[in-house]
Coordinates of C-alpha atoms in Angstrom, one line a residue:
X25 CA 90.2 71.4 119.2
X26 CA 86.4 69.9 118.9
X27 CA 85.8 67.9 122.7
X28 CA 83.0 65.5 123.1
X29 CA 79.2 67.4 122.6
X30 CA 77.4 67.7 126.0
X31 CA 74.5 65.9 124.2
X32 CA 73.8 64.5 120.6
X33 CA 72.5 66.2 118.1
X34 CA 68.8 66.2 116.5
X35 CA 68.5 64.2 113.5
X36 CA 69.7 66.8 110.4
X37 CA 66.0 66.4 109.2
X38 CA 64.4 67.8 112.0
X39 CA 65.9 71.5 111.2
X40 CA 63.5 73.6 109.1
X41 CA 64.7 76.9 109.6
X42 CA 67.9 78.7 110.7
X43 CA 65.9 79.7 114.4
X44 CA 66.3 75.8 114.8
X45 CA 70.4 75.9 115.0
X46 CA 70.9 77.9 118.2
X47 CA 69.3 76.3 120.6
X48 CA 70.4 73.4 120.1
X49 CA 74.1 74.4 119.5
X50 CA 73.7 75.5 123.1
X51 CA 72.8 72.2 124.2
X52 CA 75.4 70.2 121.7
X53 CA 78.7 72.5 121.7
X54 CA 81.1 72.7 124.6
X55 CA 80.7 75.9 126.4
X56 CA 83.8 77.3 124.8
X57 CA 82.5 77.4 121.5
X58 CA 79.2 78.5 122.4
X59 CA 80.2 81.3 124.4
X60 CA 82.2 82.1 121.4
X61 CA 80.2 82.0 118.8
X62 CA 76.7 82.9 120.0
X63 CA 77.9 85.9 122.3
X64 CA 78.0 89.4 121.8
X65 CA 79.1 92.9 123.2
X66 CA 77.4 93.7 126.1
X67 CA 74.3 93.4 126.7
X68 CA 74.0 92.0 123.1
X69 CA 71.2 94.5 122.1
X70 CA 72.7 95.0 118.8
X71 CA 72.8 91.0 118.1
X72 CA 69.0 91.2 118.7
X73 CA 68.1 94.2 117.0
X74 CA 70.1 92.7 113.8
X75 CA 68.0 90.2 114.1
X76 CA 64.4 92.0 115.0
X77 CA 64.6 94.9 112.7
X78 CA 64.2 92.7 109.7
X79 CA 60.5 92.6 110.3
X80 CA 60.0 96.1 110.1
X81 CA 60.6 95.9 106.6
X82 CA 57.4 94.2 104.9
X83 CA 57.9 92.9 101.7
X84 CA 55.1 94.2 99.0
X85 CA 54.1 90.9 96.6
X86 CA 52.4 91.8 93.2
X87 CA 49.7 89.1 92.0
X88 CA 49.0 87.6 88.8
X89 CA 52.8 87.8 87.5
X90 CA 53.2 84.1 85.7
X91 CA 56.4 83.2 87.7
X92 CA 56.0 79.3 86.6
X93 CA 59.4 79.9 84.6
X94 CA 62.9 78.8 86.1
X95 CA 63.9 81.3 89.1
X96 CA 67.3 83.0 88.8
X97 CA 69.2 83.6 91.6
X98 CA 72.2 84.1 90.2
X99 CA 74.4 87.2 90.7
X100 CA 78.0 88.8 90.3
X101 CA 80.2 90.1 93.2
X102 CA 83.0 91.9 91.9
X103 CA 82.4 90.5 88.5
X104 CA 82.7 87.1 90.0
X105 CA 79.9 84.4 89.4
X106 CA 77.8 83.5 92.8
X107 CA 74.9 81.0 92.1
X108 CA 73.0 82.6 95.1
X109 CA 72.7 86.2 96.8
X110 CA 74.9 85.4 99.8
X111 CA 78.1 84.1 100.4
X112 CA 79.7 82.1 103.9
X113 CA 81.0 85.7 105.8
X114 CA 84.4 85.5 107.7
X115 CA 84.5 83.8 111.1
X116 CA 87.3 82.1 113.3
X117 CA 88.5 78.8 114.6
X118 CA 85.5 76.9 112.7
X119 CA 87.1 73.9 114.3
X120 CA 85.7 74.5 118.0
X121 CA 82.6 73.1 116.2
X122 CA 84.2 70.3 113.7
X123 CA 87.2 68.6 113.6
X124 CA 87.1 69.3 109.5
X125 CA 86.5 73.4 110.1
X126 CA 86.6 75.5 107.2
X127 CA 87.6 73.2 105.0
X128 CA 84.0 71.6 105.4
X129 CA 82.5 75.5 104.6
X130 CA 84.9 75.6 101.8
X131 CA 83.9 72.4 99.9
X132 CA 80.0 73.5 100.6
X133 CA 81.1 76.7 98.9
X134 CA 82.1 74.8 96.3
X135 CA 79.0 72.6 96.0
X136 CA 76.8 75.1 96.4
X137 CA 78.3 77.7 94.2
X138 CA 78.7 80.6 96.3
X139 CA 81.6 82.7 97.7
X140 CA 83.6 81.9 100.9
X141 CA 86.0 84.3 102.8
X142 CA 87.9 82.9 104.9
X143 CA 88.9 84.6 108.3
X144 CA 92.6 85.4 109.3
X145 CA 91.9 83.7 112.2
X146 CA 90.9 80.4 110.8
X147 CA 92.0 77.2 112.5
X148 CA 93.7 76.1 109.2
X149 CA 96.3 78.0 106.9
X150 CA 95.6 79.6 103.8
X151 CA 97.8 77.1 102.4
X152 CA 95.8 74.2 103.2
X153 CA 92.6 75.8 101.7
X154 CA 94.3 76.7 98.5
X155 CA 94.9 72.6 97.9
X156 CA 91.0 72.0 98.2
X157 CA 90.1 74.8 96.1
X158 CA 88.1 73.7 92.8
X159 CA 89.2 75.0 89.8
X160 CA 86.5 77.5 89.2
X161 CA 86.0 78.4 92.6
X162 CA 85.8 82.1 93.9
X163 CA 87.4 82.7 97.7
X164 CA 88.2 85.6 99.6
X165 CA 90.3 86.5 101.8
X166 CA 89.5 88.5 105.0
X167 CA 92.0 90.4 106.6
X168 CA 93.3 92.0 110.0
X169 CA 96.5 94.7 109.3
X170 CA 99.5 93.2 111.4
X171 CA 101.0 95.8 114.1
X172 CA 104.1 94.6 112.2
X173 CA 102.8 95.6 108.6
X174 CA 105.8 93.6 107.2
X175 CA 103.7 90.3 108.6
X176 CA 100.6 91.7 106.6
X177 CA 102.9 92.3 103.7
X178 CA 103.9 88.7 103.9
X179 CA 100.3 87.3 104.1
X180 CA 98.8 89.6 101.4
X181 CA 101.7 88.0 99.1
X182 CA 100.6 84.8 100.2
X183 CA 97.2 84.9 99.6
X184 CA 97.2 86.6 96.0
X185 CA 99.6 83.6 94.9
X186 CA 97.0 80.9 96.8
X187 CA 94.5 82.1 94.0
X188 CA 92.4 84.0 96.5
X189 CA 90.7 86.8 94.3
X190 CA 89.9 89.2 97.1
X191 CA 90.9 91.4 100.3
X192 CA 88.5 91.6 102.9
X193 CA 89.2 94.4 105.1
X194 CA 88.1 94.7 108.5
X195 CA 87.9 98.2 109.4
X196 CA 85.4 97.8 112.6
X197 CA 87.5 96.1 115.0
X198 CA 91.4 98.0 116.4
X199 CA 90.3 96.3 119.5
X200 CA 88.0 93.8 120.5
X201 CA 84.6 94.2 121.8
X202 CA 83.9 93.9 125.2
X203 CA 81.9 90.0 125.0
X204 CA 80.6 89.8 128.4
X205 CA 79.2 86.0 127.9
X206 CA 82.8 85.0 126.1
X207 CA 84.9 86.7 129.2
X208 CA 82.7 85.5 131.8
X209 CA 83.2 82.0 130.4
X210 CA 86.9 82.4 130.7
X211 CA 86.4 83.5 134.1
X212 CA 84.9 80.6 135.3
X213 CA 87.3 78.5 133.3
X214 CA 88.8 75.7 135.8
X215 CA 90.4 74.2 133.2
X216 CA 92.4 76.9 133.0
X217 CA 92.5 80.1 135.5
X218 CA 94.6 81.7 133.4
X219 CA 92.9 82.2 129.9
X220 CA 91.5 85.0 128.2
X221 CA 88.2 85.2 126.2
X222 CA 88.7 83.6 122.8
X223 CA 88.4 86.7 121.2
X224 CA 91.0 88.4 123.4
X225 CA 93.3 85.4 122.4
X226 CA 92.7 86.0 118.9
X227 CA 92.9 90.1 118.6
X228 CA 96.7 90.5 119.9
X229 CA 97.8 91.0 116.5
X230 CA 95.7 94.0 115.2
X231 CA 96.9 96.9 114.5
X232 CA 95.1 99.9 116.5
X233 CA 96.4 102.7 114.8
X234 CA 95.4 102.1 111.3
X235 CA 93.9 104.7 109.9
X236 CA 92.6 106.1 106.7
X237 CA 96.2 107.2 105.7
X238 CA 97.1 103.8 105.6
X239 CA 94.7 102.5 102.7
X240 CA 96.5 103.9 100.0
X241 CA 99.8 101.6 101.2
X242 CA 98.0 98.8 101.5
X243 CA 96.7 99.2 97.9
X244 CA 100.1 99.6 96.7
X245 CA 101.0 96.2 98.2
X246 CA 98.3 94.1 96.3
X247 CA 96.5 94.0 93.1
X248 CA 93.8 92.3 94.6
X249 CA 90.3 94.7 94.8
X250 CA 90.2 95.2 98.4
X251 CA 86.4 95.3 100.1
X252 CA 86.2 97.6 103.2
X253 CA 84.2 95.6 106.0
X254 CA 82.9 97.5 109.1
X255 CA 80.9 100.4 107.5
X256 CA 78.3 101.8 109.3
X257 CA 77.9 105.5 109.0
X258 CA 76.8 107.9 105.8
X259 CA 79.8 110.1 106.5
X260 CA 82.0 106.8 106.3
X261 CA 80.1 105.4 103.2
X262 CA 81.0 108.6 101.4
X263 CA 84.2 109.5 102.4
X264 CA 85.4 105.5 101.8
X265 CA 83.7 106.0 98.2
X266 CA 85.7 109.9 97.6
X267 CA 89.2 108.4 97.9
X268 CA 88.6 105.1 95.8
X269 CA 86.9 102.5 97.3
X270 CA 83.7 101.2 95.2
X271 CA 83.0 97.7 97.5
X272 CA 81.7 98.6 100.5
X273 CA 80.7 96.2 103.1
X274 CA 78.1 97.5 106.0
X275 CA 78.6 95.6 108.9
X276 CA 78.7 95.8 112.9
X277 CA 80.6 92.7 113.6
X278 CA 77.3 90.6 114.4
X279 CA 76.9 92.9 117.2
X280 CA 80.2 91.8 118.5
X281 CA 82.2 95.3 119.0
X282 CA 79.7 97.8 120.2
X283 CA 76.3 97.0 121.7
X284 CA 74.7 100.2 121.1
X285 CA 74.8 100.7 117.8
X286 CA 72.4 100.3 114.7
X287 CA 70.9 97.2 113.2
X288 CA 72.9 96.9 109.8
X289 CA 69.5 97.3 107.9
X290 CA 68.5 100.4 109.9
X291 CA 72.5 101.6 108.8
X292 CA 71.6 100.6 105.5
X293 CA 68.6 102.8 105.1
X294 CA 70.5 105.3 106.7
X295 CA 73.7 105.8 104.1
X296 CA 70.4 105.6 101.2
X297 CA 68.7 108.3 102.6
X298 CA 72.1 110.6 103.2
X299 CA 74.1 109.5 100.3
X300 CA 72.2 107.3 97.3
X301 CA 74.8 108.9 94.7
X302 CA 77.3 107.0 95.9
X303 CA 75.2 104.0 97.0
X304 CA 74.8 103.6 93.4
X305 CA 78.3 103.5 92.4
X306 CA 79.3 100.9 94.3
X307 CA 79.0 97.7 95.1
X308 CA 77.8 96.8 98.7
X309 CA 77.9 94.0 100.8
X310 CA 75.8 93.2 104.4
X311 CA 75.6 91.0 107.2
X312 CA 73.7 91.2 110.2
X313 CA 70.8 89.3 111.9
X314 CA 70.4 87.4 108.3
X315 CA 68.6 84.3 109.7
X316 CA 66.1 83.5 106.3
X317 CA 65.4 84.1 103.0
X318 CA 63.1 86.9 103.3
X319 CA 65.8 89.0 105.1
X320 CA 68.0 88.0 101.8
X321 CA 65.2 89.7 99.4
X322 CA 64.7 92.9 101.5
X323 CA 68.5 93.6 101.6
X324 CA 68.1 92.9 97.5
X325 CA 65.2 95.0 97.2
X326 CA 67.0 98.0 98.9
X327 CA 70.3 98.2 96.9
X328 CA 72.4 95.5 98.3
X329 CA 74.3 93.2 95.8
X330 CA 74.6 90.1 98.2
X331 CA 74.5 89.5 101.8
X332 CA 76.7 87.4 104.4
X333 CA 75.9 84.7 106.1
X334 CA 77.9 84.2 109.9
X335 CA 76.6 82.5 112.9
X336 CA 74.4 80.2 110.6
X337 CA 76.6 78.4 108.6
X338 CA 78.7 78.1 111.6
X339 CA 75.8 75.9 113.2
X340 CA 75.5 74.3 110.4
X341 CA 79.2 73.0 110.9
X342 CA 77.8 71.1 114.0
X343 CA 76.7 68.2 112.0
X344 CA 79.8 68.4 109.3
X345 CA 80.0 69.2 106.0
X346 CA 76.3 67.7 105.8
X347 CA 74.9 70.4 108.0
X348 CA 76.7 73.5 106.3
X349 CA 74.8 72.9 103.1
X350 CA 71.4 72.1 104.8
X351 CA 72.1 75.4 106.0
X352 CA 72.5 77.4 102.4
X353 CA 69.6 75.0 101.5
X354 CA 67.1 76.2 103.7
X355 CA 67.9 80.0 103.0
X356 CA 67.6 79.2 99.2
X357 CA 64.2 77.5 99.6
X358 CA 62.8 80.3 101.0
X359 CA 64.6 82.8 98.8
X360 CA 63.1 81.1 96.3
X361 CA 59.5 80.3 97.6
X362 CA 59.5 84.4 98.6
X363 CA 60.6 85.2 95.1
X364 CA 57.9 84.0 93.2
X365 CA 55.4 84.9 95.8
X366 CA 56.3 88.5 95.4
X367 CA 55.4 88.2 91.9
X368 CA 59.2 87.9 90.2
X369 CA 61.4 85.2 89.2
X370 CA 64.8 86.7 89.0
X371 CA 66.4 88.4 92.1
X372 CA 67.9 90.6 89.7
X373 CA 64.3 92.1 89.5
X374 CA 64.1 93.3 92.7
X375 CA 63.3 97.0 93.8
X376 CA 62.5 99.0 96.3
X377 CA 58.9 98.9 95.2
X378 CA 59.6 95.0 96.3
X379 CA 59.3 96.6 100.1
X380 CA 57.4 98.6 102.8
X381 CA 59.4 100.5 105.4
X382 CA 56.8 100.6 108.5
X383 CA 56.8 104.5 110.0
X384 CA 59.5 104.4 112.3
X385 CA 61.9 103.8 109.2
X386 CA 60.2 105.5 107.2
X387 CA 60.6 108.6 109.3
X388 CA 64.3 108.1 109.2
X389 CA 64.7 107.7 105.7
X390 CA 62.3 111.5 105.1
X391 CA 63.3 113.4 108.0
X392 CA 66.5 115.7 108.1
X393 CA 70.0 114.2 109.8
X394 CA 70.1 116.3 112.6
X395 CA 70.3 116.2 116.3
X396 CA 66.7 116.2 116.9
X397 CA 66.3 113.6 114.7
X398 CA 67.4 110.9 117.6
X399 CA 65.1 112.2 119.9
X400 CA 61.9 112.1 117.5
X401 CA 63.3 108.6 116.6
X402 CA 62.8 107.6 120.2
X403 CA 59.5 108.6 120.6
X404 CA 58.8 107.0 117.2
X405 CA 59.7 103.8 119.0
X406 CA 57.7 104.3 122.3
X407 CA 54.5 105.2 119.8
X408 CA 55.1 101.9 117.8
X409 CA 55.4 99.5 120.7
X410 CA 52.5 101.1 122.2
X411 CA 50.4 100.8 119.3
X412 CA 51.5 97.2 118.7
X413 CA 51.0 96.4 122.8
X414 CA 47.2 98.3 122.9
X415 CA 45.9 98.8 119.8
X416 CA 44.2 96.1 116.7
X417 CA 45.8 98.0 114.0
X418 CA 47.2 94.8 112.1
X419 CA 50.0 96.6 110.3
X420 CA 51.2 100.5 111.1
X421 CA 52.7 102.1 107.7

């Protein structure tokens, strides 16, 4: 439950971008929820580089394009209307923030016009989000397999009759990530000497032997579409797309499982360059390091149909209901700002000619998968932080 902030918050005014929230929800939340939220595995490389890799996509604007008519930012995700590219991505306990948790995120959503999925470990029932649900409004519903499957069984029933339209599954996480901030918190815990991280409290449940054998019984036990969550290899991409599955969702758990592992958008160019057949026919999903609106378009520009937003909205939450939606706002301000400064007015027009991958991606995306590969990339890197540390070259393509 929410305890009293170490310190008030900053007038809601006084955040311009989505860099403004963590900072100060290290100084506002209690160290619980801070540790929670913010940490990741490790050494929390991955976090970073989901972050940091953005910018070595460059985004290619085309002058003189009359964009003074009404911008569209409208899209479909599985058929189902989204007034914006991004939807409120699954994370728990939203009330170790604010005493109103995800039902706050859920009436934003509703507000807004964009997608929610709520998280199996939410801090509410699915019940109690079902009776704030607007009429028109499209949820989701993400979803840990139960080491008793009866128990997921149970829940899937429940859900489906809640008038949640979708199954989020989370294939990225039999066990949880070792979240060296979150445990070492727990450690020094005098409140309680006994406790576990927050994520070790949460993850008891999960199944670790689910495998790919298992999807075909958990599609006989809903006739909801079913989203696999967690993707982050070609040879995953494809074999998840052979045997059925057309909504994809690339993801590394915020950084939160494995620390050294790709950037989602670094995955992302990977599965284009190995398998762009199936890329096309389906329908994929990303989070990762989104933290403004020119991270949204990129992800656009290079295939994506919408992306997730995580720790942000979560942030947002520190200032209510209020703070959520000065959250979505900011991202579609400069979704649409960027638009129209690329020369287009509908995100629906996006491309890849929209983009510039600098050479180290763009080496990835032409050179052969093969063991040598990794090493070249390496060197690729070293040669690129050289040239960025010694040289005045103002942009290396």
């Amino acid at each position: 439950m929410l305890k009293t902030h170490k310190t008030s918050r900053p007038d809601l005014s006084q955040i311009i971008n989505l860099h403004d929230l963590e900072p100060i929800a290290k100084k506002v939340l209690t160290p619980k929820a801070y540790a929670y939220y913010s940490s990741a595995a490790d050494q929390e490389f991955c976090k970073n580089r989901n972050i940091s890799d953005w910018s070595l996509i460059h985004l290619r604007p085309r002058i003189l394009r009359n964009v003074k008519s009404l911008i569209n930012l409208q899209i479909k995700i599985l058929g189902f209307n989204s007034n914006l590219p991004f939807f409120i991505a699954p994370v728990a306990l939203a009330n170790l923030i604010h005493k109103d948790g995800e039902k706050a995120l859920v009436k934003v959503a509703a507000k807004i016009g964009v997608i929610y999925i709520m998280s199996s470990n939410a801090s509410c029932t699915p019940e109690e989000i079902s009776s704030i649900i607007e009429p028109n409004q499209i949820l989701f519903y993400q979803l840990y397999v139960n080491k008793d499957r009866n128990e997921t069984v149970k829940l899937l029933k429940r859900v489906e009759r809640l008038r949640f339209k979708a199954i989020v599954l989370t294939v990225d996480a039999p066990v949880p990530g070792k979240r060296t901030r979150d445990e070492r918190f727990a450690v020094n815990d005098e409140s309680n000497l006994q406790s576990n991280s927050v994520a070790k409290n949460l993850s008891g449940y999960q199944d670790e032997s689910l495998n790919w054998n298992d999807l075909s019984w958990l599609k006989n036990q809903t006739n909801l579409p079913i989203i696999l969550k967690g993707i982050q290899t070609p040879e995953d991409f494809i074999y998840a797309h052979s045997i059925g599955f057309k909504n994809l969702y690339i993801s590394n758990h915020g950084g939160r499982q494995i620390d050294d592992v790709s950037s989602t958008i670094e995955i992302l160019l990977e599965i284009k360059k190995t398998c762009i057949k199936a890329f096309n026919e389906c329908e994929v999903l990303l989070d990762g390091g989104i933290r403004d609106g020119s991270a949204v378009l990129k992800a656009l520009a290079l295939g994506v149909k919408a992306v997730g937003l995580g720790r942000a909205p979560m942030y947002g939450l520190m200032w209510g209901q209020e703070g959520v939606e000065k959250v979505l706002e900011i991202v579609k301000d400069e979704l649409s700002i960027n638009l129209r400064l690329l020369g287009e007015t509908s995100v629906n027009g996006l491309k890849a000619e929209h983009v510039r991958i600098i050479f180290f991606f763009f080496f990835l995306i032409l050179s052969n998968h093969n063991t040598e590969l990794y090493q070249v990339e390496v060197l690729m890197m070293v040669c690129l932080l050289y040239v960025g540390q010694h040289s005045s070259i103002g942009e290396v393509v």
